[in-house]
mmCIF file of C-alpha atoms in Angstrom:
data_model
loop_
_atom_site.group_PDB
_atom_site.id
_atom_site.type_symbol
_atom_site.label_atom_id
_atom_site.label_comp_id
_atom_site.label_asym_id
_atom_site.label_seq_id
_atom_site.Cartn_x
_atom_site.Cartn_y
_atom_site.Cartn_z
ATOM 1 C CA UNK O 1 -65.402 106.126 47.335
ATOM 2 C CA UNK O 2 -69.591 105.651 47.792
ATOM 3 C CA UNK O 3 -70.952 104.812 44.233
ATOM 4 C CA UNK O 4 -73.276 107.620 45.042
ATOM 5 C CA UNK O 5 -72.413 111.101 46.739
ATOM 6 C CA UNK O 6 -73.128 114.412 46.456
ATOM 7 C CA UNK O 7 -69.816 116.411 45.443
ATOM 8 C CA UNK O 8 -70.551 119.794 46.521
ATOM 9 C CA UNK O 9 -67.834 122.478 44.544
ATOM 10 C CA UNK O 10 -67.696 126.044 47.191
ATOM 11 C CA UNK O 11 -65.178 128.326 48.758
ATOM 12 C CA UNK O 12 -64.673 129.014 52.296
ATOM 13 C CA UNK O 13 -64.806 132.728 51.152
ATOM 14 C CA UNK O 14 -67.897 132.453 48.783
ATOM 15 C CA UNK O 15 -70.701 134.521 51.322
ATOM 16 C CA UNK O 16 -73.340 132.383 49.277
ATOM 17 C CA UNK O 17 -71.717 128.655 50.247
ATOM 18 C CA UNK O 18 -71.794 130.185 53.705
ATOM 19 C CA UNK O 19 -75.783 130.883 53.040
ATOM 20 C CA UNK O 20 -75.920 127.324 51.207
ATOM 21 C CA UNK O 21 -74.410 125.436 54.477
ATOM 22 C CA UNK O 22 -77.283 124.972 56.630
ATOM 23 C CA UNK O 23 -79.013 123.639 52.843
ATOM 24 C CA UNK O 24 -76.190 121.318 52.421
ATOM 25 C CA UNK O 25 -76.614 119.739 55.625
ATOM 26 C CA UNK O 26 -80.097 118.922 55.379
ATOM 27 C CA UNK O 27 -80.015 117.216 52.128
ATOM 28 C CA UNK O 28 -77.014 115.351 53.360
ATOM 29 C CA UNK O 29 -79.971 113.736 56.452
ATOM 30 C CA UNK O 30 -82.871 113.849 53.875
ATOM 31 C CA UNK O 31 -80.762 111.676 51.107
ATOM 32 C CA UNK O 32 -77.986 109.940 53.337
ATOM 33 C CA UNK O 33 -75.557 110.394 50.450
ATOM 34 C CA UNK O 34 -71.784 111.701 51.755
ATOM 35 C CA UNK O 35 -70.356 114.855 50.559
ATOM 36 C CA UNK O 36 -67.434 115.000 48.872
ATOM 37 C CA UNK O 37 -66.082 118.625 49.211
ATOM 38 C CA UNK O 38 -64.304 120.031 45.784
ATOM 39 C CA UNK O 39 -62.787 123.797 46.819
ATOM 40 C CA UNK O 40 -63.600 125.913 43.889
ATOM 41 C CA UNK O 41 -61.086 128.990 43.759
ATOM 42 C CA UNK O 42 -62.918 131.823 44.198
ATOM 43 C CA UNK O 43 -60.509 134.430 44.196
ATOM 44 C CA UNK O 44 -56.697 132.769 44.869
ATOM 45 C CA UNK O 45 -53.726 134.134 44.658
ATOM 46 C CA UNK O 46 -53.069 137.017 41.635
ATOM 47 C CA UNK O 47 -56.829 136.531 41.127
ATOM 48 C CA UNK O 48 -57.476 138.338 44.951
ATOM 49 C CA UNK O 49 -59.163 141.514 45.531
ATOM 50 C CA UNK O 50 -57.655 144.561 47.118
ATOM 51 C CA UNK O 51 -59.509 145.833 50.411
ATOM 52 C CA UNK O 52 -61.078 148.801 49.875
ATOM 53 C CA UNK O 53 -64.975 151.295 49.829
ATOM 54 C CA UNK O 54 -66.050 149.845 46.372
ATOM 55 C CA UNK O 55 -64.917 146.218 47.626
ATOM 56 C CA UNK O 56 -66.857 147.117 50.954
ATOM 57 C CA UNK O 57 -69.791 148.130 49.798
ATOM 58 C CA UNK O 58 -70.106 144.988 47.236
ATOM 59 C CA UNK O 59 -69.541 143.035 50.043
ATOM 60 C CA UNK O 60 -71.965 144.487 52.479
ATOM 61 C CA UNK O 61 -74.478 143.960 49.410
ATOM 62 C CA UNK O 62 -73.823 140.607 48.805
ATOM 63 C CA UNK O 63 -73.812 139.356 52.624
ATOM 64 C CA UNK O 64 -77.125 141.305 53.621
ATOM 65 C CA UNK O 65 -78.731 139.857 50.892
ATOM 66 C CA UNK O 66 -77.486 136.044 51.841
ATOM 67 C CA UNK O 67 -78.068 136.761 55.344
ATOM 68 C CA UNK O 68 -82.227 137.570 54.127
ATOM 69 C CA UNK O 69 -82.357 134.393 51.825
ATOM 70 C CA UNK O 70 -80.530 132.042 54.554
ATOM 71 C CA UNK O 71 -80.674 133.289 58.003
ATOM 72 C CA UNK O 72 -76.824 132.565 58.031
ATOM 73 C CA UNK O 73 -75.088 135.040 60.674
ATOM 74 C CA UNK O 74 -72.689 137.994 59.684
ATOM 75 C CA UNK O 75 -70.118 139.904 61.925
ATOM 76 C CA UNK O 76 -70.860 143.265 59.350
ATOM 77 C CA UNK O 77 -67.607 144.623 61.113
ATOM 78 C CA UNK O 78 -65.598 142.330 59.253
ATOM 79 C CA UNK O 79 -66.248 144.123 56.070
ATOM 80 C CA UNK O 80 -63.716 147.254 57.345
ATOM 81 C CA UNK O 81 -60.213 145.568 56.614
ATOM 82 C CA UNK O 82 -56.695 147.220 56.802
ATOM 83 C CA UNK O 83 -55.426 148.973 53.982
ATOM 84 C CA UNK O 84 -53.149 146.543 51.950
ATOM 85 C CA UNK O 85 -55.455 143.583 52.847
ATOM 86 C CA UNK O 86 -56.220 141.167 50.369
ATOM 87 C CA UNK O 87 -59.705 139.047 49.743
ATOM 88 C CA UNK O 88 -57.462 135.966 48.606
ATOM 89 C CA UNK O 89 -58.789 132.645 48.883
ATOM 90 C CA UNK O 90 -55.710 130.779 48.535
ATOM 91 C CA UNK O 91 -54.852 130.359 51.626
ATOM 92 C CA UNK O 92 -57.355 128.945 53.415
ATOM 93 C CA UNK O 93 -58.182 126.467 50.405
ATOM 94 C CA UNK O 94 -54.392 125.930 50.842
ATOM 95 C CA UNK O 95 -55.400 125.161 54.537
ATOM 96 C CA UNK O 96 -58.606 122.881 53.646
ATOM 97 C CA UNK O 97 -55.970 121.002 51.541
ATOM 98 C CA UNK O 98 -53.923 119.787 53.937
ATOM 99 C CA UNK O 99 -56.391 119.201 56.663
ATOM 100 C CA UNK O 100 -58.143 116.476 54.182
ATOM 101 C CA UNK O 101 -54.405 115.133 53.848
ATOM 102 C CA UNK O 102 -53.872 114.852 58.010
ATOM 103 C CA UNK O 103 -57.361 113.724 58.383
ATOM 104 C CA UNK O 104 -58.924 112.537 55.751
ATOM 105 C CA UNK O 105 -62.539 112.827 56.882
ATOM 106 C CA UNK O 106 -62.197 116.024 58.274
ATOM 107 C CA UNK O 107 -61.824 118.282 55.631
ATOM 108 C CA UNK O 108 -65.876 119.556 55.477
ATOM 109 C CA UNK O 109 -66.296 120.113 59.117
ATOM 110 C CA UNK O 110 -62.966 122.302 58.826
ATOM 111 C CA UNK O 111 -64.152 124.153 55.828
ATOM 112 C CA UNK O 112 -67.183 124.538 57.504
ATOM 113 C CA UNK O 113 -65.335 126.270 60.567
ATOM 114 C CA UNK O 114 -63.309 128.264 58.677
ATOM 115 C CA UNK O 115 -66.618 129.655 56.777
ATOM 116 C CA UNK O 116 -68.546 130.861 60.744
ATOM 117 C CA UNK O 117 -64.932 131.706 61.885
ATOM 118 C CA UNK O 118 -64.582 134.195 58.923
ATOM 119 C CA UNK O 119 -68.161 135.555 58.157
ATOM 120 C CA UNK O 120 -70.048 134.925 61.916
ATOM 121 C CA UNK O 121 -66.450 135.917 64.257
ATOM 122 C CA UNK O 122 -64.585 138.141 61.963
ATOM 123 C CA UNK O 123 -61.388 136.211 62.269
ATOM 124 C CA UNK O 124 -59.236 136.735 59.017
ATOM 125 C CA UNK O 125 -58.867 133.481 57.980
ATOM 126 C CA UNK O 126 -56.393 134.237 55.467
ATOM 127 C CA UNK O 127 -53.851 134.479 57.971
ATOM 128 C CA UNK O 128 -52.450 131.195 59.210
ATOM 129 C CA UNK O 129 -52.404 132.108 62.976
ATOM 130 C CA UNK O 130 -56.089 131.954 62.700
ATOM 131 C CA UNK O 131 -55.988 128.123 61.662
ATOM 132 C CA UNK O 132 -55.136 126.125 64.799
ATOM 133 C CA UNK O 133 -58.070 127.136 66.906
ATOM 134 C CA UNK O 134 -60.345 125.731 63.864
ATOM 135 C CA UNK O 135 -58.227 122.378 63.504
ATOM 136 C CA UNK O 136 -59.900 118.788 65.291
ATOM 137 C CA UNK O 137 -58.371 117.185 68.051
ATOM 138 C CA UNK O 138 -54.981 115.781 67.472
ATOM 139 C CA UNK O 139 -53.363 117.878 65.215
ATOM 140 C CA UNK O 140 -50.162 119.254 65.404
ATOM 141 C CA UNK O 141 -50.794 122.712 65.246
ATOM 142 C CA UNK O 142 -47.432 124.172 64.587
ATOM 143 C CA UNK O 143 -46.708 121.027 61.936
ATOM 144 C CA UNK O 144 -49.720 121.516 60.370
ATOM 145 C CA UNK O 145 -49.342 125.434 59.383
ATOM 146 C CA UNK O 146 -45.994 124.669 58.009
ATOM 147 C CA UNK O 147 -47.039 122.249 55.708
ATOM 148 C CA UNK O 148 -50.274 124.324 55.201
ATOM 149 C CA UNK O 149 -48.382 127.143 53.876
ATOM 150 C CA UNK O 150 -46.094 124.812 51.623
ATOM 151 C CA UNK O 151 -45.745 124.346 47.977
ATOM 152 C CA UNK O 152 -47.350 120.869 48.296
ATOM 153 C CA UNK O 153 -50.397 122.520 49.985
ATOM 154 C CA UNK O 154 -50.446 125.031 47.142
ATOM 155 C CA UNK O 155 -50.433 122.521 44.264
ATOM 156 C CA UNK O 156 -52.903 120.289 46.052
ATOM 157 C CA UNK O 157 -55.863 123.500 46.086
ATOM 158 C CA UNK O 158 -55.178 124.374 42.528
ATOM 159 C CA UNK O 159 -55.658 120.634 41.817
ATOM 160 C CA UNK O 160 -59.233 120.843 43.176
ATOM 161 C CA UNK O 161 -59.604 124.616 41.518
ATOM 162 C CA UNK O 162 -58.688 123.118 38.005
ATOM 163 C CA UNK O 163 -61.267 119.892 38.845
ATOM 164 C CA UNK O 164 -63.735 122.627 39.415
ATOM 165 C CA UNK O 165 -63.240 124.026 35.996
ATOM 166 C CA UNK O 166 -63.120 121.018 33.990
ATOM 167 C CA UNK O 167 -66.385 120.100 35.149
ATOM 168 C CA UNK O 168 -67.448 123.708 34.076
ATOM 169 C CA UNK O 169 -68.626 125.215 37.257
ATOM 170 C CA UNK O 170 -67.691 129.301 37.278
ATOM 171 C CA UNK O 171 -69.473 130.229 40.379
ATOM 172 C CA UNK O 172 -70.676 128.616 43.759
ATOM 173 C CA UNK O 173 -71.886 126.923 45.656
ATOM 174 C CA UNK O 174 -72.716 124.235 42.728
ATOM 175 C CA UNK O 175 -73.667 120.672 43.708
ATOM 176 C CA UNK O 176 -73.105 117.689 41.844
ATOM 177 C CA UNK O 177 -74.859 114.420 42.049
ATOM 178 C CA UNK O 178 -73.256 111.247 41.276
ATOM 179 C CA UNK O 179 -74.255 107.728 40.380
ATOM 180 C CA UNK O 180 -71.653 105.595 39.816
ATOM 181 C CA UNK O 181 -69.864 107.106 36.608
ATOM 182 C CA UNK O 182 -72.447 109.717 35.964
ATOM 183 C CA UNK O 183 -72.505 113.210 37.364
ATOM 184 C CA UNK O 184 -75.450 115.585 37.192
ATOM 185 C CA UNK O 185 -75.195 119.395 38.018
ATOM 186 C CA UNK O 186 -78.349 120.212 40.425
ATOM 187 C CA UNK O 187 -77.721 123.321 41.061
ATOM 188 C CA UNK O 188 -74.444 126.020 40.292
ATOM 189 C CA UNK O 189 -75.727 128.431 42.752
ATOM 190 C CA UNK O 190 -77.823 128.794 46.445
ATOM 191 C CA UNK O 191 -80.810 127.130 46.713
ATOM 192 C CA UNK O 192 -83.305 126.646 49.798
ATOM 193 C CA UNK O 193 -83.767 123.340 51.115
ATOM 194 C CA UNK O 194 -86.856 121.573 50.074
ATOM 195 C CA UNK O 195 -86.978 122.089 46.071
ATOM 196 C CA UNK O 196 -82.674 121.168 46.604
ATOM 197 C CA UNK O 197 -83.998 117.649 48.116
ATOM 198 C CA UNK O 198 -86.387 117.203 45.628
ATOM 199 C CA UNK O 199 -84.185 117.494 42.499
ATOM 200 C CA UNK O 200 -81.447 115.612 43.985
ATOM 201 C CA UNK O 201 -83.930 112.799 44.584
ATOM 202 C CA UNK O 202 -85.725 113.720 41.147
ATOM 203 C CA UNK O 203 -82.386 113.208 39.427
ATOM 204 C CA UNK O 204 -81.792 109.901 41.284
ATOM 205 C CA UNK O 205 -85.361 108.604 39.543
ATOM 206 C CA UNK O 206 -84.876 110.178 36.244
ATOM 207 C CA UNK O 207 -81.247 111.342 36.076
ATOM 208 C CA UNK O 208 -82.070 115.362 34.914
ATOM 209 C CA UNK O 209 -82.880 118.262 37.071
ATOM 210 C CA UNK O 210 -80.974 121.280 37.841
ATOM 211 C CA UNK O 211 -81.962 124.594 39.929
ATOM 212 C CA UNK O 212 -79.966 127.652 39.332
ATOM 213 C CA UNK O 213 -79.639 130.195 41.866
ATOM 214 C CA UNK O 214 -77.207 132.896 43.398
ATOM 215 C CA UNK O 215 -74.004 132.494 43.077
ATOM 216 C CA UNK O 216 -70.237 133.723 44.130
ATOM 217 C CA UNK O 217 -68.818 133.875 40.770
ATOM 218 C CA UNK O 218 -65.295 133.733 39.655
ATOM 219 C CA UNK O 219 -65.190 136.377 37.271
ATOM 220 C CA UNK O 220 -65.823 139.115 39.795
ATOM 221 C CA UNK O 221 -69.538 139.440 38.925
ATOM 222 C CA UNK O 222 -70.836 137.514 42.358
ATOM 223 C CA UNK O 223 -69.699 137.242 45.817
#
């Protein structure tokens, strides 16, 4: 573990991390700090939201309005879902989870994937058949859904969820600096580029500034 990284806390779901992503990737050249990727639980499991117009239209709010702020793609067909559909984000978290046991590494370029798979190609990534055309080289596809799917996987994304919460973040994308044993929250929502770099490196010299900014929240309120 680096003595200093940047632990960013998002959702492969969350249309805002999908706006932060191009954001997150700069500051990771500016700063040359890894990321450490900490899923946050957007919506898993009982906490999912049934497909339907009032879920559509929030939807089609939310991702024209992160499309304007970050540029970021969307496939606005994938907002019409099948009746009975679910907007659970278990099961790719479930899927992140095991990846970063397989190939430890690997998990942030996956997540990554999954995110322009699901809001820039329209694939459901909620369904496991979607998951082996995302994985890196060298994975055994049919080995790794199996244990993706599994109560181990399960337990291991509610582990990072519950981190999540302890350290207080309700919404994302948030982004954590931290120095040794300290942590500082920079920002619990999106943010463009150049004031992110600047209080990331600000806290680094003083150890104190935050940005807030959009966010997907868990309490239904943000997307």
């Amino acid at each position: 573990m680096a003595d200093r990284a940047l632990i960013y806390v998002a959702d492969v779901m969350c249309s805002w991390c999908w706006g932060f992503a191009p954001a997150l990737a700069a500051l990771e050249e500016a700063t040359g700090l890894p990321v450490e990727l900490v899923q946050g639980g957007l919506a898993p499991g009982e906490q999912g939201r049934p497909a339907g117009p009032k879920m559509t239209e929030f939807l089609r709010g939310c991702w024209t309005q992160v499309h304007e702020a970050s540029g970021q793609p969307f496939a606005m067909e994938g907002l019409e879902k099948p009746e009975g559909w679910v907007y659970d984000t278990e099961p790719p978290a479930m899927a992140v989870a095991t990846l970063r046991a397989q190939a430890p590494g690997e998990e942030l370029a996956f997540f990554h994937r999954l995110q322009e798979a699901f809001y820039a190609r329209n694939v459901d990534v909620t369904d496991p058949s979607s998951w082996p055309a995302l994985l890196p080289d060298g994975i055994d596809a049919a080995a790794f859904v199996a244990a993706a799917t599994g109560p181990a996987a399960k337990k291991a994304a509610w582990t990072e969820f519950i981190q999540a919460r302890k350290w207080g973040v309700s919404g994302f994308p948030a982004l954590i600096v931290r120095d040794g044993a300290e942590l500082a929250l920079v920002t619990q929502g999106w943010a463009p580029t150049k004031p992110l770099v600047e209080a990331v490196t600000g806290w680094l010299e003083t150890r104190g500034a935050r940005l807030d900014g959009e966010v997907c929240a868990t309490d239904g309120t943000g997307c």
